[in-house]
């Protein structure tokens, strides 16, 4: 029996046993019959429905990649240039199937796109994921430089305050310094909180590399701004970026634990 002659029941049975989204999508797109049977099907939606917190992280991922900046863009670029995202063949639908895909409801198209992104992130966060910059130059001196720069800003704040400077921006810069320290601890392999499974992976090293670059950038911006004590809004903008850095690092680690079987906190 040729594949094109398979009855619907057999096609549904095969689809039900394909639990990985890329495999299921490739099977759905292999011919028009499968595409018609499995597109926008309730059982498919139920099996591959993503939880709300994962959908929120996927939104952040797509925004970062679209903007060409941020942690998710860095990770996806590092893995793509290393060939890490090309190890699995991507299905290429026929022209007829591809054109009809775009005619589906926006809701289904969003569902497919989110699952595509989810599969991409899963490959990106494999324990043996390949990153083009690995091994990153990660040494104790880099961490000390971060903490020393934070300490310099702390001493500068104290100096300004002792000479009657406007204190409105002081709590903001204090929060920035603490957030930066928390970001460093989050991806520090020597930190007591570091997950043992994540500790020696390429993923953690890549996260640490991004953290150092972002912290250096934020501290340079802060150094240029604190001489102008009336620029409170600019300092607050740096504060928001520091908080986003910490949140993104925590979210990626949460995803890594989800994919790799570590207990989530």
PDB file of C-alpha atoms in Angstrom:
ATOM      1  CA  UNK A   1       0.000   0.000   0.000  1.00  0.00           C
ATOM      2  CA  UNK A   2       1.332   3.385  -0.972  1.00  0.00           C
ATOM      3  CA  UNK A   3       1.434   6.156   1.615  1.00  0.00           C
ATOM      4  CA  UNK A   4      -1.127   8.169  -0.332  1.00  0.00           C
ATOM      5  CA  UNK A   5      -3.567   5.256   0.089  1.00  0.00           C
ATOM      6  CA  UNK A   6      -3.331   5.085   3.882  1.00  0.00           C
ATOM      7  CA  UNK A   7      -6.779   5.294   5.494  1.00  0.00           C
ATOM      8  CA  UNK A   8      -7.561   8.207   7.775  1.00  0.00           C
ATOM      9  CA  UNK A   9      -7.580   5.988  10.867  1.00  0.00           C
ATOM     10  CA  UNK A  10      -3.948   4.949  10.306  1.00  0.00           C
ATOM     11  CA  UNK A  11      -2.909   8.552   9.709  1.00  0.00           C
ATOM     12  CA  UNK A  12      -4.547   9.652  12.965  1.00  0.00           C
ATOM     13  CA  UNK A  13      -2.924   6.745  14.809  1.00  0.00           C
ATOM     14  CA  UNK A  14       0.534   7.716  13.548  1.00  0.00           C
ATOM     15  CA  UNK A  15      -0.050  11.368  14.416  1.00  0.00           C
ATOM     16  CA  UNK A  16      -1.126  10.438  17.948  1.00  0.00           C
ATOM     17  CA  UNK A  17       2.214   8.695  18.534  1.00  0.00           C
ATOM     18  CA  UNK A  18       4.313  11.657  17.397  1.00  0.00           C
ATOM     19  CA  UNK A  19       4.837  13.505  20.668  1.00  0.00           C
ATOM     20  CA  UNK A  20       7.600  15.841  19.504  1.00  0.00           C
ATOM     21  CA  UNK A  21       6.326  18.950  17.714  1.00  0.00           C
ATOM     22  CA  UNK A  22       8.879  18.987  14.830  1.00  0.00           C
ATOM     23  CA  UNK A  23       8.055  15.339  14.032  1.00  0.00           C
ATOM     24  CA  UNK A  24       4.330  15.980  14.200  1.00  0.00           C
ATOM     25  CA  UNK A  25       4.587  19.090  12.049  1.00  0.00           C
ATOM     26  CA  UNK A  26       6.661  17.269   9.430  1.00  0.00           C
ATOM     27  CA  UNK A  27       4.072  14.472   9.308  1.00  0.00           C
ATOM     28  CA  UNK A  28       1.211  16.973   9.055  1.00  0.00           C
ATOM     29  CA  UNK A  29       2.893  18.672   6.101  1.00  0.00           C
ATOM     30  CA  UNK A  30       3.995  15.552   4.226  1.00  0.00           C
ATOM     31  CA  UNK A  31       0.930  15.575   1.941  1.00  0.00           C
ATOM     32  CA  UNK A  32      -2.363  17.387   1.392  1.00  0.00           C
ATOM     33  CA  UNK A  33      -4.436  14.701   3.077  1.00  0.00           C
ATOM     34  CA  UNK A  34      -2.475  14.855   6.318  1.00  0.00           C
ATOM     35  CA  UNK A  35      -2.495  18.617   6.179  1.00  0.00           C
ATOM     36  CA  UNK A  36      -6.274  18.725   5.818  1.00  0.00           C
ATOM     37  CA  UNK A  37      -6.854  16.137   8.554  1.00  0.00           C
ATOM     38  CA  UNK A  38      -4.474  17.528  11.172  1.00  0.00           C
ATOM     39  CA  UNK A  39      -4.552  21.297  10.663  1.00  0.00           C
ATOM     40  CA  UNK A  40      -6.493  23.107  13.379  1.00  0.00           C
ATOM     41  CA  UNK A  41      -7.584  19.788  14.845  1.00  0.00           C
ATOM     42  CA  UNK A  42      -8.699  19.940  18.482  1.00  0.00           C
ATOM     43  CA  UNK A  43      -6.694  16.883  19.541  1.00  0.00           C
ATOM     44  CA  UNK A  44      -3.520  18.469  18.115  1.00  0.00           C
ATOM     45  CA  UNK A  45      -4.190  21.705  19.959  1.00  0.00           C
ATOM     46  CA  UNK A  46      -4.762  19.839  23.198  1.00  0.00           C
ATOM     47  CA  UNK A  47      -1.593  17.744  22.924  1.00  0.00           C
ATOM     48  CA  UNK A  48       0.695  20.668  22.094  1.00  0.00           C
ATOM     49  CA  UNK A  49      -1.008  23.362  24.150  1.00  0.00           C
ATOM     50  CA  UNK A  50       1.596  25.485  25.949  1.00  0.00           C
ATOM     51  CA  UNK A  51       1.109  26.714  29.494  1.00  0.00           C
ATOM     52  CA  UNK A  52       0.625  30.411  30.160  1.00  0.00           C
ATOM     53  CA  UNK A  53       4.078  31.014  31.651  1.00  0.00           C
ATOM     54  CA  UNK A  54       5.752  29.371  28.642  1.00  0.00           C
ATOM     55  CA  UNK A  55       3.665  31.490  26.274  1.00  0.00           C
ATOM     56  CA  UNK A  56       4.850  34.605  28.106  1.00  0.00           C
ATOM     57  CA  UNK A  57       8.483  33.524  27.748  1.00  0.00           C
ATOM     58  CA  UNK A  58       7.910  32.802  24.064  1.00  0.00           C
ATOM     59  CA  UNK A  59       6.580  36.339  23.623  1.00  0.00           C
ATOM     60  CA  UNK A  60       9.803  37.652  25.174  1.00  0.00           C
ATOM     61  CA  UNK A  61      11.827  35.353  22.897  1.00  0.00           C
ATOM     62  CA  UNK A  62      10.066  36.541  19.744  1.00  0.00           C
ATOM     63  CA  UNK A  63      10.371  40.207  20.751  1.00  0.00           C
ATOM     64  CA  UNK A  64      14.097  39.804  21.409  1.00  0.00           C
ATOM     65  CA  UNK A  65      14.773  38.006  18.123  1.00  0.00           C
ATOM     66  CA  UNK A  66      12.651  40.488  16.145  1.00  0.00           C
ATOM     67  CA  UNK A  67      14.441  43.441  17.756  1.00  0.00           C
ATOM     68  CA  UNK A  68      17.857  41.903  17.140  1.00  0.00           C
ATOM     69  CA  UNK A  69      18.962  42.435  20.732  1.00  0.00           C
ATOM     70  CA  UNK A  70      18.680  40.923  24.190  1.00  0.00           C
ATOM     71  CA  UNK A  71      19.446  37.562  25.747  1.00  0.00           C
ATOM     72  CA  UNK A  72      17.265  35.392  23.504  1.00  0.00           C
ATOM     73  CA  UNK A  73      18.691  37.003  20.368  1.00  0.00           C
ATOM     74  CA  UNK A  74      22.225  36.407  21.676  1.00  0.00           C
ATOM     75  CA  UNK A  75      21.550  32.736  22.402  1.00  0.00           C
ATOM     76  CA  UNK A  76      19.778  32.074  19.105  1.00  0.00           C
ATOM     77  CA  UNK A  77      22.539  33.819  17.135  1.00  0.00           C
ATOM     78  CA  UNK A  78      25.290  31.924  18.951  1.00  0.00           C
ATOM     79  CA  UNK A  79      23.628  28.563  18.335  1.00  0.00           C
ATOM     80  CA  UNK A  80      22.610  29.319  14.737  1.00  0.00           C
ATOM     81  CA  UNK A  81      26.099  30.402  13.678  1.00  0.00           C
ATOM     82  CA  UNK A  82      27.520  27.286  15.329  1.00  0.00           C
ATOM     83  CA  UNK A  83      25.083  25.072  13.453  1.00  0.00           C
ATOM     84  CA  UNK A  84      23.324  24.152  16.671  1.00  0.00           C
ATOM     85  CA  UNK A  85      19.859  24.821  15.282  1.00  0.00           C
ATOM     86  CA  UNK A  86      20.543  23.086  11.996  1.00  0.00           C
ATOM     87  CA  UNK A  87      21.208  19.638  13.360  1.00  0.00           C
ATOM     88  CA  UNK A  88      17.565  18.687  12.870  1.00  0.00           C
ATOM     89  CA  UNK A  89      16.167  18.953   9.387  1.00  0.00           C
ATOM     90  CA  UNK A  90      13.394  21.484   9.076  1.00  0.00           C
ATOM     91  CA  UNK A  91      10.321  20.387   7.090  1.00  0.00           C
ATOM     92  CA  UNK A  92       9.780  22.267   3.874  1.00  0.00           C
ATOM     93  CA  UNK A  93       6.123  22.114   2.815  1.00  0.00           C
ATOM     94  CA  UNK A  94       5.075  22.124  -0.803  1.00  0.00           C
ATOM     95  CA  UNK A  95       4.004  25.416  -2.337  1.00  0.00           C
ATOM     96  CA  UNK A  96       0.318  24.486  -2.158  1.00  0.00           C
ATOM     97  CA  UNK A  97       0.549  23.497   1.502  1.00  0.00           C
ATOM     98  CA  UNK A  98       2.604  26.557   2.429  1.00  0.00           C
ATOM     99  CA  UNK A  99       0.148  28.900   0.739  1.00  0.00           C
ATOM    100  CA  UNK A 100      -2.863  27.295   2.385  1.00  0.00           C
ATOM    101  CA  UNK A 101      -1.120  27.504   5.782  1.00  0.00           C
ATOM    102  CA  UNK A 102      -1.373  31.283   5.642  1.00  0.00           C
ATOM    103  CA  UNK A 103      -5.101  31.050   4.954  1.00  0.00           C
ATOM    104  CA  UNK A 104      -5.814  29.449   8.317  1.00  0.00           C
ATOM    105  CA  UNK A 105      -7.144  31.390  11.244  1.00  0.00           C
ATOM    106  CA  UNK A 106      -4.757  33.776  12.968  1.00  0.00           C
ATOM    107  CA  UNK A 107      -5.239  31.758  16.144  1.00  0.00           C
ATOM    108  CA  UNK A 108      -3.986  28.539  14.526  1.00  0.00           C
ATOM    109  CA  UNK A 109      -1.100  30.331  12.852  1.00  0.00           C
ATOM    110  CA  UNK A 110      -0.081  31.749  16.248  1.00  0.00           C
ATOM    111  CA  UNK A 111      -0.344  28.256  17.762  1.00  0.00           C
ATOM    112  CA  UNK A 112       1.989  26.825  15.101  1.00  0.00           C
ATOM    113  CA  UNK A 113       4.438  29.713  15.415  1.00  0.00           C
ATOM    114  CA  UNK A 114       4.624  29.399  19.206  1.00  0.00           C
ATOM    115  CA  UNK A 115       5.315  25.674  19.003  1.00  0.00           C
ATOM    116  CA  UNK A 116       7.991  26.297  16.368  1.00  0.00           C
ATOM    117  CA  UNK A 117       9.672  28.784  18.715  1.00  0.00           C
ATOM    118  CA  UNK A 118       9.291  26.389  21.639  1.00  0.00           C
ATOM    119  CA  UNK A 119      11.039  23.627  19.667  1.00  0.00           C
ATOM    120  CA  UNK A 120      13.810  26.049  18.709  1.00  0.00           C
ATOM    121  CA  UNK A 121      14.387  27.074  22.332  1.00  0.00           C
ATOM    122  CA  UNK A 122      14.387  23.429  23.427  1.00  0.00           C
ATOM    123  CA  UNK A 123      17.243  22.659  21.014  1.00  0.00           C
ATOM    124  CA  UNK A 124      18.978  25.870  22.071  1.00  0.00           C
ATOM    125  CA  UNK A 125      18.956  24.778  25.726  1.00  0.00           C
ATOM    126  CA  UNK A 126      20.138  21.202  25.319  1.00  0.00           C
ATOM    127  CA  UNK A 127      22.878  20.260  27.818  1.00  0.00           C
ATOM    128  CA  UNK A 128      25.274  19.774  24.883  1.00  0.00           C
ATOM    129  CA  UNK A 129      24.090  22.773  22.852  1.00  0.00           C
ATOM    130  CA  UNK A 130      26.772  24.188  20.558  1.00  0.00           C
ATOM    131  CA  UNK A 131      27.592  27.904  20.858  1.00  0.00           C
ATOM    132  CA  UNK A 132      29.904  29.577  18.363  1.00  0.00           C
ATOM    133  CA  UNK A 133      31.787  31.573  21.015  1.00  0.00           C
ATOM    134  CA  UNK A 134      32.355  28.629  23.350  1.00  0.00           C
ATOM    135  CA  UNK A 135      34.582  28.271  25.285  1.00  0.00           C
ATOM    136  CA  UNK A 136      33.961  31.818  26.435  1.00  0.00           C
ATOM    137  CA  UNK A 137      36.717  33.672  28.209  1.00  0.00           C
ATOM    138  CA  UNK A 138      35.284  33.233  31.650  1.00  0.00           C
ATOM    139  CA  UNK A 139      37.580  33.919  34.548  1.00  0.00           C
ATOM    140  CA  UNK A 140      37.440  35.134  38.106  1.00  0.00           C
ATOM    141  CA  UNK A 141      38.938  38.476  37.040  1.00  0.00           C
ATOM    142  CA  UNK A 142      35.862  39.247  34.918  1.00  0.00           C
ATOM    143  CA  UNK A 143      33.587  38.723  37.898  1.00  0.00           C
ATOM    144  CA  UNK A 144      35.839  40.831  40.115  1.00  0.00           C
ATOM    145  CA  UNK A 145      35.768  43.615  37.533  1.00  0.00           C
ATOM    146  CA  UNK A 146      31.969  43.632  37.608  1.00  0.00           C
ATOM    147  CA  UNK A 147      31.838  43.751  41.395  1.00  0.00           C
ATOM    148  CA  UNK A 148      34.587  46.396  41.578  1.00  0.00           C
ATOM    149  CA  UNK A 149      32.686  48.632  39.166  1.00  0.00           C
ATOM    150  CA  UNK A 150      29.568  48.242  41.276  1.00  0.00           C
ATOM    151  CA  UNK A 151      31.602  49.154  44.353  1.00  0.00           C
ATOM    152  CA  UNK A 152      33.005  52.261  42.624  1.00  0.00           C
ATOM    153  CA  UNK A 153      29.479  53.496  41.960  1.00  0.00           C
ATOM    154  CA  UNK A 154      28.561  52.806  45.566  1.00  0.00           C
ATOM    155  CA  UNK A 155      31.487  54.902  46.818  1.00  0.00           C
ATOM    156  CA  UNK A 156      30.675  57.654  44.326  1.00  0.00           C
ATOM    157  CA  UNK A 157      27.089  57.792  45.568  1.00  0.00           C
ATOM    158  CA  UNK A 158      28.295  58.099  49.138  1.00  0.00           C
ATOM    159  CA  UNK A 159      30.658  60.896  48.112  1.00  0.00           C
ATOM    160  CA  UNK A 160      27.915  62.858  46.354  1.00  0.00           C
ATOM    161  CA  UNK A 161      25.547  62.415  49.273  1.00  0.00           C
ATOM    162  CA  UNK A 162      28.179  63.604  51.780  1.00  0.00           C
ATOM    163  CA  UNK A 163      28.633  66.803  49.752  1.00  0.00           C
ATOM    164  CA  UNK A 164      24.952  67.660  49.666  1.00  0.00           C
ATOM    165  CA  UNK A 165      24.136  66.233  46.254  1.00  0.00           C
ATOM    166  CA  UNK A 166      20.526  65.653  45.178  1.00  0.00           C
ATOM    167  CA  UNK A 167      19.665  62.240  46.702  1.00  0.00           C
ATOM    168  CA  UNK A 168      16.664  61.443  44.444  1.00  0.00           C
ATOM    169  CA  UNK A 169      18.620  59.121  42.161  1.00  0.00           C
ATOM    170  CA  UNK A 170      20.573  57.438  44.971  1.00  0.00           C
ATOM    171  CA  UNK A 171      17.956  54.730  45.762  1.00  0.00           C
ATOM    172  CA  UNK A 172      17.677  53.991  42.042  1.00  0.00           C
ATOM    173  CA  UNK A 173      21.418  53.473  41.563  1.00  0.00           C
ATOM    174  CA  UNK A 174      21.546  51.432  44.763  1.00  0.00           C
ATOM    175  CA  UNK A 175      18.848  49.157  43.346  1.00  0.00           C
ATOM    176  CA  UNK A 176      20.740  48.910  40.038  1.00  0.00           C
ATOM    177  CA  UNK A 177      23.890  47.823  41.867  1.00  0.00           C
ATOM    178  CA  UNK A 178      22.042  45.140  43.825  1.00  0.00           C
ATOM    179  CA  UNK A 179      20.227  43.900  40.723  1.00  0.00           C
ATOM    180  CA  UNK A 180      23.542  43.599  38.882  1.00  0.00           C
ATOM    181  CA  UNK A 181      25.026  41.617  41.767  1.00  0.00           C
ATOM    182  CA  UNK A 182      21.966  39.333  41.738  1.00  0.00           C
ATOM    183  CA  UNK A 183      22.381  38.812  37.977  1.00  0.00           C
ATOM    184  CA  UNK A 184      26.021  37.816  38.476  1.00  0.00           C
ATOM    185  CA  UNK A 185      25.119  35.370  41.230  1.00  0.00           C
ATOM    186  CA  UNK A 186      22.335  33.862  39.098  1.00  0.00           C
ATOM    187  CA  UNK A 187      24.793  32.578  36.466  1.00  0.00           C
ATOM    188  CA  UNK A 188      27.907  32.155  38.629  1.00  0.00           C
ATOM    189  CA  UNK A 189      28.992  28.516  38.596  1.00  0.00           C
ATOM    190  CA  UNK A 190      30.435  28.916  42.102  1.00  0.00           C
ATOM    191  CA  UNK A 191      27.228  30.280  43.619  1.00  0.00           C
ATOM    192  CA  UNK A 192      25.537  27.940  46.142  1.00  0.00           C
ATOM    193  CA  UNK A 193      22.231  28.455  44.318  1.00  0.00           C
ATOM    194  CA  UNK A 194      23.611  27.171  40.989  1.00  0.00           C
ATOM    195  CA  UNK A 195      21.869  24.038  39.706  1.00  0.00           C
ATOM    196  CA  UNK A 196      24.379  21.179  39.590  1.00  0.00           C
ATOM    197  CA  UNK A 197      23.105  19.936  36.214  1.00  0.00           C
ATOM    198  CA  UNK A 198      23.431  23.393  34.680  1.00  0.00           C
ATOM    199  CA  UNK A 199      26.755  24.261  36.296  1.00  0.00           C
ATOM    200  CA  UNK A 200      29.170  22.831  33.708  1.00  0.00           C
ATOM    201  CA  UNK A 201      27.065  23.254  30.564  1.00  0.00           C
ATOM    202  CA  UNK A 202      27.708  25.435  27.540  1.00  0.00           C
ATOM    203  CA  UNK A 203      24.352  27.107  28.218  1.00  0.00           C
ATOM    204  CA  UNK A 204      25.432  28.440  31.612  1.00  0.00           C
ATOM    205  CA  UNK A 205      28.700  29.685  30.127  1.00  0.00           C
ATOM    206  CA  UNK A 206      26.802  31.518  27.376  1.00  0.00           C
ATOM    207  CA  UNK A 207      24.469  33.086  29.950  1.00  0.00           C
ATOM    208  CA  UNK A 208      27.477  34.256  31.954  1.00  0.00           C
ATOM    209  CA  UNK A 209      29.055  35.756  28.822  1.00  0.00           C
ATOM    210  CA  UNK A 210      25.909  37.728  27.994  1.00  0.00           C
ATOM    211  CA  UNK A 211      25.587  38.882  31.609  1.00  0.00           C
ATOM    212  CA  UNK A 212      29.133  40.301  31.620  1.00  0.00           C
ATOM    213  CA  UNK A 213      28.594  42.212  28.372  1.00  0.00           C
ATOM    214  CA  UNK A 214      25.278  43.650  29.519  1.00  0.00           C
ATOM    215  CA  UNK A 215      26.562  44.609  32.967  1.00  0.00           C
ATOM    216  CA  UNK A 216      29.556  46.355  31.426  1.00  0.00           C
ATOM    217  CA  UNK A 217      27.255  48.273  29.077  1.00  0.00           C
ATOM    218  CA  UNK A 218      24.888  49.282  31.876  1.00  0.00           C
ATOM    219  CA  UNK A 219      27.710  50.418  34.137  1.00  0.00           C
ATOM    220  CA  UNK A 220      29.216  52.511  31.347  1.00  0.00           C
ATOM    221  CA  UNK A 221      25.836  54.176  30.783  1.00  0.00           C
ATOM    222  CA  UNK A 222      25.433  54.755  34.497  1.00  0.00           C
ATOM    223  CA  UNK A 223      28.912  56.236  34.790  1.00  0.00           C
ATOM    224  CA  UNK A 224      28.082  58.753  32.064  1.00  0.00           C
ATOM    225  CA  UNK A 225      24.792  59.723  33.690  1.00  0.00           C
ATOM    226  CA  UNK A 226      25.502  60.048  37.394  1.00  0.00           C
ATOM    227  CA  UNK A 227      27.504  63.222  36.827  1.00  0.00           C
ATOM    228  CA  UNK A 228      24.188  64.825  35.881  1.00  0.00           C
ATOM    229  CA  UNK A 229      22.095  64.333  38.941  1.00  0.00           C
ATOM    230  CA  UNK A 230      18.976  65.808  37.337  1.00  0.00           C
ATOM    231  CA  UNK A 231      18.842  62.965  34.770  1.00  0.00           C
ATOM    232  CA  UNK A 232      16.664  60.764  36.967  1.00  0.00           C
ATOM    233  CA  UNK A 233      14.593  59.337  34.101  1.00  0.00           C
ATOM    234  CA  UNK A 234      17.694  58.136  32.260  1.00  0.00           C
ATOM    235  CA  UNK A 235      18.942  56.452  35.422  1.00  0.00           C
ATOM    236  CA  UNK A 236      15.528  54.808  35.834  1.00  0.00           C
ATOM    237  CA  UNK A 237      15.776  53.539  32.254  1.00  0.00           C
ATOM    238  CA  UNK A 238      19.036  51.808  33.187  1.00  0.00           C
ATOM    239  CA  UNK A 239      17.280  50.409  36.258  1.00  0.00           C
ATOM    240  CA  UNK A 240      14.580  48.873  34.041  1.00  0.00           C
ATOM    241  CA  UNK A 241      17.228  47.339  31.782  1.00  0.00           C
ATOM    242  CA  UNK A 242      19.036  45.855  34.787  1.00  0.00           C
ATOM    243  CA  UNK A 243      15.796  44.312  36.061  1.00  0.00           C
ATOM    244  CA  UNK A 244      15.046  42.911  32.593  1.00  0.00           C
ATOM    245  CA  UNK A 245      18.527  41.374  32.446  1.00  0.00           C
ATOM    246  CA  UNK A 246      18.003  39.627  35.779  1.00  0.00           C
ATOM    247  CA  UNK A 247      14.486  38.460  34.851  1.00  0.00           C
ATOM    248  CA  UNK A 248      15.601  37.113  31.460  1.00  0.00           C
ATOM    249  CA  UNK A 249      18.471  35.165  33.045  1.00  0.00           C
ATOM    250  CA  UNK A 250      16.108  33.688  35.630  1.00  0.00           C
ATOM    251  CA  UNK A 251      13.527  32.808  32.963  1.00  0.00           C
ATOM    252  CA  UNK A 252      16.052  31.034  30.735  1.00  0.00           C
ATOM    253  CA  UNK A 253      17.306  29.013  33.707  1.00  0.00           C
ATOM    254  CA  UNK A 254      13.701  28.157  34.553  1.00  0.00           C
ATOM    255  CA  UNK A 255      13.192  26.945  30.983  1.00  0.00           C
ATOM    256  CA  UNK A 256      16.429  24.966  31.108  1.00  0.00           C
ATOM    257  CA  UNK A 257      15.216  23.171  34.239  1.00  0.00           C
ATOM    258  CA  UNK A 258      11.875  22.498  32.563  1.00  0.00           C
ATOM    259  CA  UNK A 259      13.555  20.915  29.538  1.00  0.00           C
ATOM    260  CA  UNK A 260      16.250  19.007  31.395  1.00  0.00           C
ATOM    261  CA  UNK A 261      14.439  17.562  34.366  1.00  0.00           C
ATOM    262  CA  UNK A 262      15.824  19.695  37.186  1.00  0.00           C
ATOM    263  CA  UNK A 263      13.378  20.653  39.943  1.00  0.00           C
ATOM    264  CA  UNK A 264      11.957  24.113  39.323  1.00  0.00           C
ATOM    265  CA  UNK A 265      11.938  26.645  42.138  1.00  0.00           C
TER     266      UNK A 265
END
